[in-house]
Short mmCIF file of C-alpha atoms in Angstrom, two decimals:
data_model
loop_
_atom_site.label_atom_id
_atom_site.label_comp_id
_atom_site.label_asym_id
_atom_site.label_seq_id
_atom_site.Cartn_x
_atom_site.Cartn_y
_atom_site.Cartn_z
CA MET A 455 -72.34 31.42 -4.29
CA THR A 456 -69.58 30.63 -6.05
CA THR A 457 -67.91 32.43 -8.61
CA THR A 458 -65.28 31.89 -10.72
CA HIS A 459 -62.50 34.36 -12.16
CA LYS A 460 -59.58 33.24 -14.35
CA VAL A 461 -56.57 34.78 -14.09
CA GLY A 462 -54.15 35.50 -17.20
CA THR A 463 -54.93 31.88 -19.27
CA LYS A 464 -53.68 29.09 -16.74
CA LEU A 465 -54.97 30.30 -13.49
CA SER A 466 -58.59 30.63 -11.76
CA VAL A 467 -59.83 31.84 -8.57
CA SER A 468 -62.84 31.55 -6.07
CA GLY A 469 -64.40 33.87 -3.69
CA VAL A 470 -67.91 32.60 -1.40
CA LYS A 471 -69.56 36.54 -1.71
CA PRO A 472 -72.01 37.00 1.34
CA THR A 473 -75.52 36.57 -0.16
CA THR A 474 -76.89 38.73 2.74
CA LEU A 475 -76.14 42.08 5.09
CA ALA A 476 -75.61 40.14 8.04
CA GLU A 477 -73.14 37.71 5.83
CA LEU A 478 -71.00 40.56 4.61
CA LEU A 479 -71.62 41.89 8.26
CA SER A 480 -70.39 38.75 9.91
CA PRO A 481 -66.70 39.00 10.43
CA PHE A 482 -66.71 43.03 11.61
CA ALA A 483 -68.69 41.65 14.63
CA GLY A 484 -71.78 43.18 12.37
CA ASN A 485 -70.97 46.51 12.88
CA GLU A 486 -72.50 48.08 9.99
CA ALA A 487 -70.64 51.64 10.65
CA PHE A 488 -67.64 50.32 11.32
CA TYR A 489 -67.62 48.34 7.95
CA ARG A 490 -69.18 51.52 5.56
CA ARG A 491 -66.04 53.36 7.42
CA LEU A 492 -63.93 50.27 6.22
CA ILE A 493 -65.07 50.20 2.91
CA ALA A 494 -65.36 54.25 2.09
CA ILE A 495 -61.49 54.01 2.92
CA PHE A 496 -60.48 51.32 0.58
CA GLU A 497 -62.72 52.99 -2.25
CA LYS A 498 -60.82 56.28 -1.93
CA ASN A 499 -57.42 54.83 -2.08
CA LEU A 500 -59.00 52.05 -4.91
CA SER A 501 -59.21 54.17 -7.78
CA LEU A 502 -54.89 55.27 -7.31
CA GLN A 503 -53.95 52.04 -6.40
CA LEU A 504 -55.93 50.11 -9.90
CA LEU A 505 -54.25 53.16 -12.08
CA ASP A 506 -50.96 52.64 -10.55
CA ILE A 507 -51.10 48.77 -11.09
CA LYS A 508 -52.00 49.44 -14.99
CA GLN A 509 -48.72 51.86 -15.37
CA LEU A 510 -46.43 49.50 -13.76
CA ALA A 511 -47.69 46.62 -15.79
CA ALA A 512 -47.37 48.49 -18.96
CA GLN A 513 -44.16 49.60 -17.32
CA ARG A 514 -42.80 45.72 -17.23
CA ASN A 515 -41.99 47.15 -13.47
CA MET A 516 -41.83 43.86 -11.78
CA SER A 517 -40.67 44.56 -8.21
CA GLU A 518 -43.00 48.18 -8.26
CA LEU A 519 -45.81 45.95 -9.26
CA LEU A 520 -45.92 43.21 -6.94
CA VAL A 521 -44.88 45.35 -4.10
CA LEU A 522 -48.48 46.96 -5.23
CA ILE A 523 -50.16 43.83 -5.59
CA HIS A 524 -49.56 42.49 -1.82
CA THR A 525 -50.89 45.63 -0.36
CA LEU A 526 -53.69 45.76 -2.20
CA LYS A 527 -54.10 41.79 -1.96
CA GLY A 528 -53.34 42.67 2.43
CA THR A 529 -55.91 45.54 2.19
CA ALA A 530 -58.94 43.69 0.53
CA GLY A 531 -58.62 40.99 1.99
CA THR A 532 -58.81 43.31 5.73
CA THR A 533 -61.80 44.44 3.95
CA GLY A 534 -63.66 41.61 2.98
CA LEU A 535 -63.02 41.29 -0.60
CA ALA A 536 -62.61 37.79 -0.49
CA SER A 537 -62.79 37.08 -4.57
CA LEU A 538 -60.35 40.06 -4.99
CA HIS A 539 -58.04 38.62 -2.23
CA LEU A 540 -57.73 35.54 -4.23
CA ALA A 541 -57.32 37.07 -7.63
CA LEU A 542 -54.45 39.17 -6.11
CA HIS A 543 -52.87 36.16 -4.47
CA ASP A 544 -52.61 34.15 -7.63
CA TRP A 545 -51.03 37.00 -9.76
CA GLU A 546 -48.51 37.53 -6.98
CA ARG A 547 -47.56 34.01 -7.75
CA THR A 548 -48.09 34.00 -11.38
CA LEU A 549 -45.82 37.01 -11.66
CA THR A 550 -43.22 35.93 -9.35
CA GLU A 551 -42.82 32.60 -11.00
CA LEU A 552 -42.92 33.95 -14.84
CA ASP A 553 -39.86 32.65 -16.59
CA THR A 554 -40.70 33.22 -20.50
CA THR A 555 -40.48 37.05 -21.87
CA THR A 556 -43.86 35.57 -23.85
CA GLU A 557 -45.22 34.17 -20.67
CA ALA A 558 -44.52 38.19 -19.49
CA THR A 559 -46.05 39.52 -22.16
CA ARG A 560 -49.25 38.04 -21.74
CA CYS A 561 -50.05 37.88 -18.35
CA TYR A 562 -48.61 41.57 -18.03
CA ALA A 563 -51.39 43.31 -20.35
CA ASN A 564 -53.95 41.23 -18.36
CA VAL A 565 -52.79 41.71 -15.25
CA GLY A 566 -54.25 45.52 -14.50
CA GLN A 567 -57.80 45.49 -16.25
CA HIS A 568 -58.24 41.93 -14.70
CA ILE A 569 -57.72 43.02 -11.17
CA ALA A 570 -59.88 45.91 -11.80
CA ASP A 571 -62.50 44.00 -13.45
CA ILE A 572 -62.54 41.84 -9.93
CA ALA A 573 -62.68 44.42 -7.28
CA HIS A 574 -65.80 46.96 -8.96
CA ALA A 575 -67.90 43.77 -9.62
CA GLU A 576 -67.43 43.01 -5.81
CA LEU A 577 -67.39 46.49 -4.91
CA ALA A 578 -71.24 46.62 -6.66
CA HIS A 579 -71.71 43.36 -4.52
CA ILE A 580 -71.17 44.71 -1.52
CA HIS A 581 -73.16 47.61 -2.30
CA ALA A 582 -76.38 46.05 -2.86
CA LEU A 583 -76.28 44.39 0.44
CA LEU A 584 -75.30 47.53 1.64
CA ALA A 585 -78.34 48.66 0.27
CA THR A 586 -80.21 46.19 2.29
CA SER A 587 -80.00 48.28 5.61
CA VAL A 588 -82.53 49.55 7.46
CA VAL A 589 -79.98 51.93 9.41
CA ASP A 590 -80.95 55.51 8.95
CA THR A 591 -77.25 56.53 10.21
CA PRO A 592 -74.82 54.53 8.98
CA LEU A 593 -71.80 56.14 10.28
CA ALA A 594 -73.01 56.70 14.06
CA LYS A 595 -71.04 58.63 16.46
CA THR A 596 -70.26 57.62 19.77
CA GLU A 597 -72.19 58.18 22.43
CA GLN A 598 -70.36 60.95 24.85
CA SER A 599 -69.41 58.66 28.25
CA THR A 600 -69.81 59.37 31.41
CA GLU A 601 -66.04 58.10 33.38
CA THR A 602 -63.27 60.29 34.14
CA LEU A 603 -60.18 59.39 34.14
CA SER A 604 -56.58 60.00 35.58
CA LEU A 605 -53.63 59.79 33.83
CA VAL A 606 -52.47 56.44 35.23
CA GLN A 607 -55.91 55.40 34.18
CA LEU A 608 -55.47 57.09 30.87
CA THR A 609 -51.71 55.27 30.70
CA ASP A 610 -53.80 51.62 31.32
CA GLU A 611 -56.41 53.08 28.29
CA LEU A 612 -53.43 53.61 25.75
CA ASP A 613 -50.82 50.30 26.61
CA VAL A 614 -54.65 48.77 25.59
CA LEU A 615 -54.82 50.56 22.78
CA HIS A 616 -50.89 49.94 21.91
CA GLN A 617 -51.93 45.86 22.05
CA HIS A 618 -54.62 46.31 19.72
CA LEU A 619 -52.68 48.04 16.86
CA LEU A 620 -49.68 45.48 17.22
CA ARG A 621 -51.97 43.37 16.52
CA GLY A 622 -53.54 44.75 13.19
CA ASN A 623 -56.71 44.25 15.98
CA LEU A 624 -59.70 46.69 13.93
CA ASN A 625 -61.41 47.62 17.30
CA ALA A 626 -58.49 49.68 17.68
CA VAL A 627 -60.72 52.16 16.18
CA ASP A 628 -64.02 51.61 18.17
CA TYR A 629 -61.81 51.39 21.02
CA CYS A 630 -60.00 54.64 20.22
CA GLN A 631 -63.02 56.54 19.67
CA ALA A 632 -64.45 55.51 23.27
CA LEU A 633 -61.38 56.52 24.91
CA GLN A 634 -62.11 59.98 22.97
CA ALA A 635 -65.78 60.51 23.79
CA LYS A 636 -64.60 59.57 27.48
CA LEU A 637 -61.72 62.10 28.06
CA ALA A 638 -64.29 64.99 26.62
CA VAL A 639 -65.85 64.56 29.61
CA ASN A 640 -62.58 65.68 31.92
CA SER A 641 -59.42 64.98 31.05
CA PRO A 642 -56.12 65.42 32.53
CA LEU A 643 -54.59 66.20 29.54
CA ALA A 644 -53.46 69.54 28.00
CA ASN A 645 -55.35 71.00 25.20
CA ASP A 646 -51.94 70.29 22.97
CA LEU A 647 -51.59 66.70 23.67
CA THR A 648 -55.35 66.10 23.90
CA ILE A 649 -54.95 67.69 19.77
CA ASP A 650 -52.36 64.69 19.85
CA LEU A 651 -54.89 62.13 20.90
CA THR A 652 -57.11 63.62 17.65
CA ILE A 653 -54.39 63.60 15.35
CA LEU A 654 -53.87 59.70 16.04
CA CYS A 655 -57.87 58.50 16.28
CA ASP A 656 -58.25 60.30 12.59
CA THR A 657 -54.55 58.36 11.78
CA ILE A 658 -56.70 54.59 13.47
CA GLU A 659 -59.89 55.37 11.54
CA GLU A 660 -57.81 55.42 8.37
CA LEU A 661 -56.50 52.09 9.46
CA ASN A 662 -52.82 53.65 9.44
CA PHE A 663 -51.69 51.34 12.06
CA ASP A 664 -48.25 51.55 11.92
CA ASP A 665 -47.79 55.47 11.35
CA ALA A 666 -50.37 55.44 14.36
CA LEU A 667 -48.42 52.90 16.85
CA ILE A 668 -45.45 55.82 16.26
CA ARG A 669 -47.94 58.78 17.12
CA LEU A 670 -49.52 55.88 20.40
CA SER A 671 -45.59 55.92 21.26
CA ALA A 672 -44.47 59.93 21.03
CA LEU A 673 -47.96 60.46 23.12
CA ALA A 674 -47.37 57.86 26.18
CA ALA A 675 -44.07 59.44 26.35
CA THR A 676 -44.76 62.59 26.89
CA ILE A 677 -47.96 61.85 29.04
CA LYS A 678 -45.46 59.78 31.12
CA SER A 679 -42.98 63.07 31.82
CA GLN A 680 -46.00 64.61 32.88
CA GLY A 681 -47.23 62.11 35.93
#
């Protein structure tokens, strides 16, 4: 199904919406639990982002508005909201190229509501597909592993996690959860470092990869000093 949305008075953006739950989850390797977590984080942040966009537009604050639109465009793409991603791409281009006061006034008046309308419509479509799921517990817990790790093995595991984070690989979430499950059996970490790892994994689950990289580097340095 293809939908077309008008942006301002002259732009249009088209996005192909998934028609089944399998199509929705396909870019995420069919991992429904992961996607539900991802969409929940996206929606948690969206309300404030939409409010900020409307306020910045009303204030004619072009520089901060463009930063926020660019940021939301990235997270919309990561979360699989194709129509919203494309709409934000067009808005970013349009607002950057504005050269007349009349055109600027008209576009500023439209941007906040237009983005909100597309976001809410696409999220409604996504939730309708998620409602067709037969999974009883959408946020499945990682099963506890029987594997134990030495400090050397743990360092290797953290190196792999570091690469996932550097590449923006969403598998970092599952990888960190699996690492926690291994450490739950017989952890070579002291209690304070186990807490640091838990905070790291929580940061990764929130998809804050920049902060996670900082926390991971600090944790790895501490472990290395104890080796």
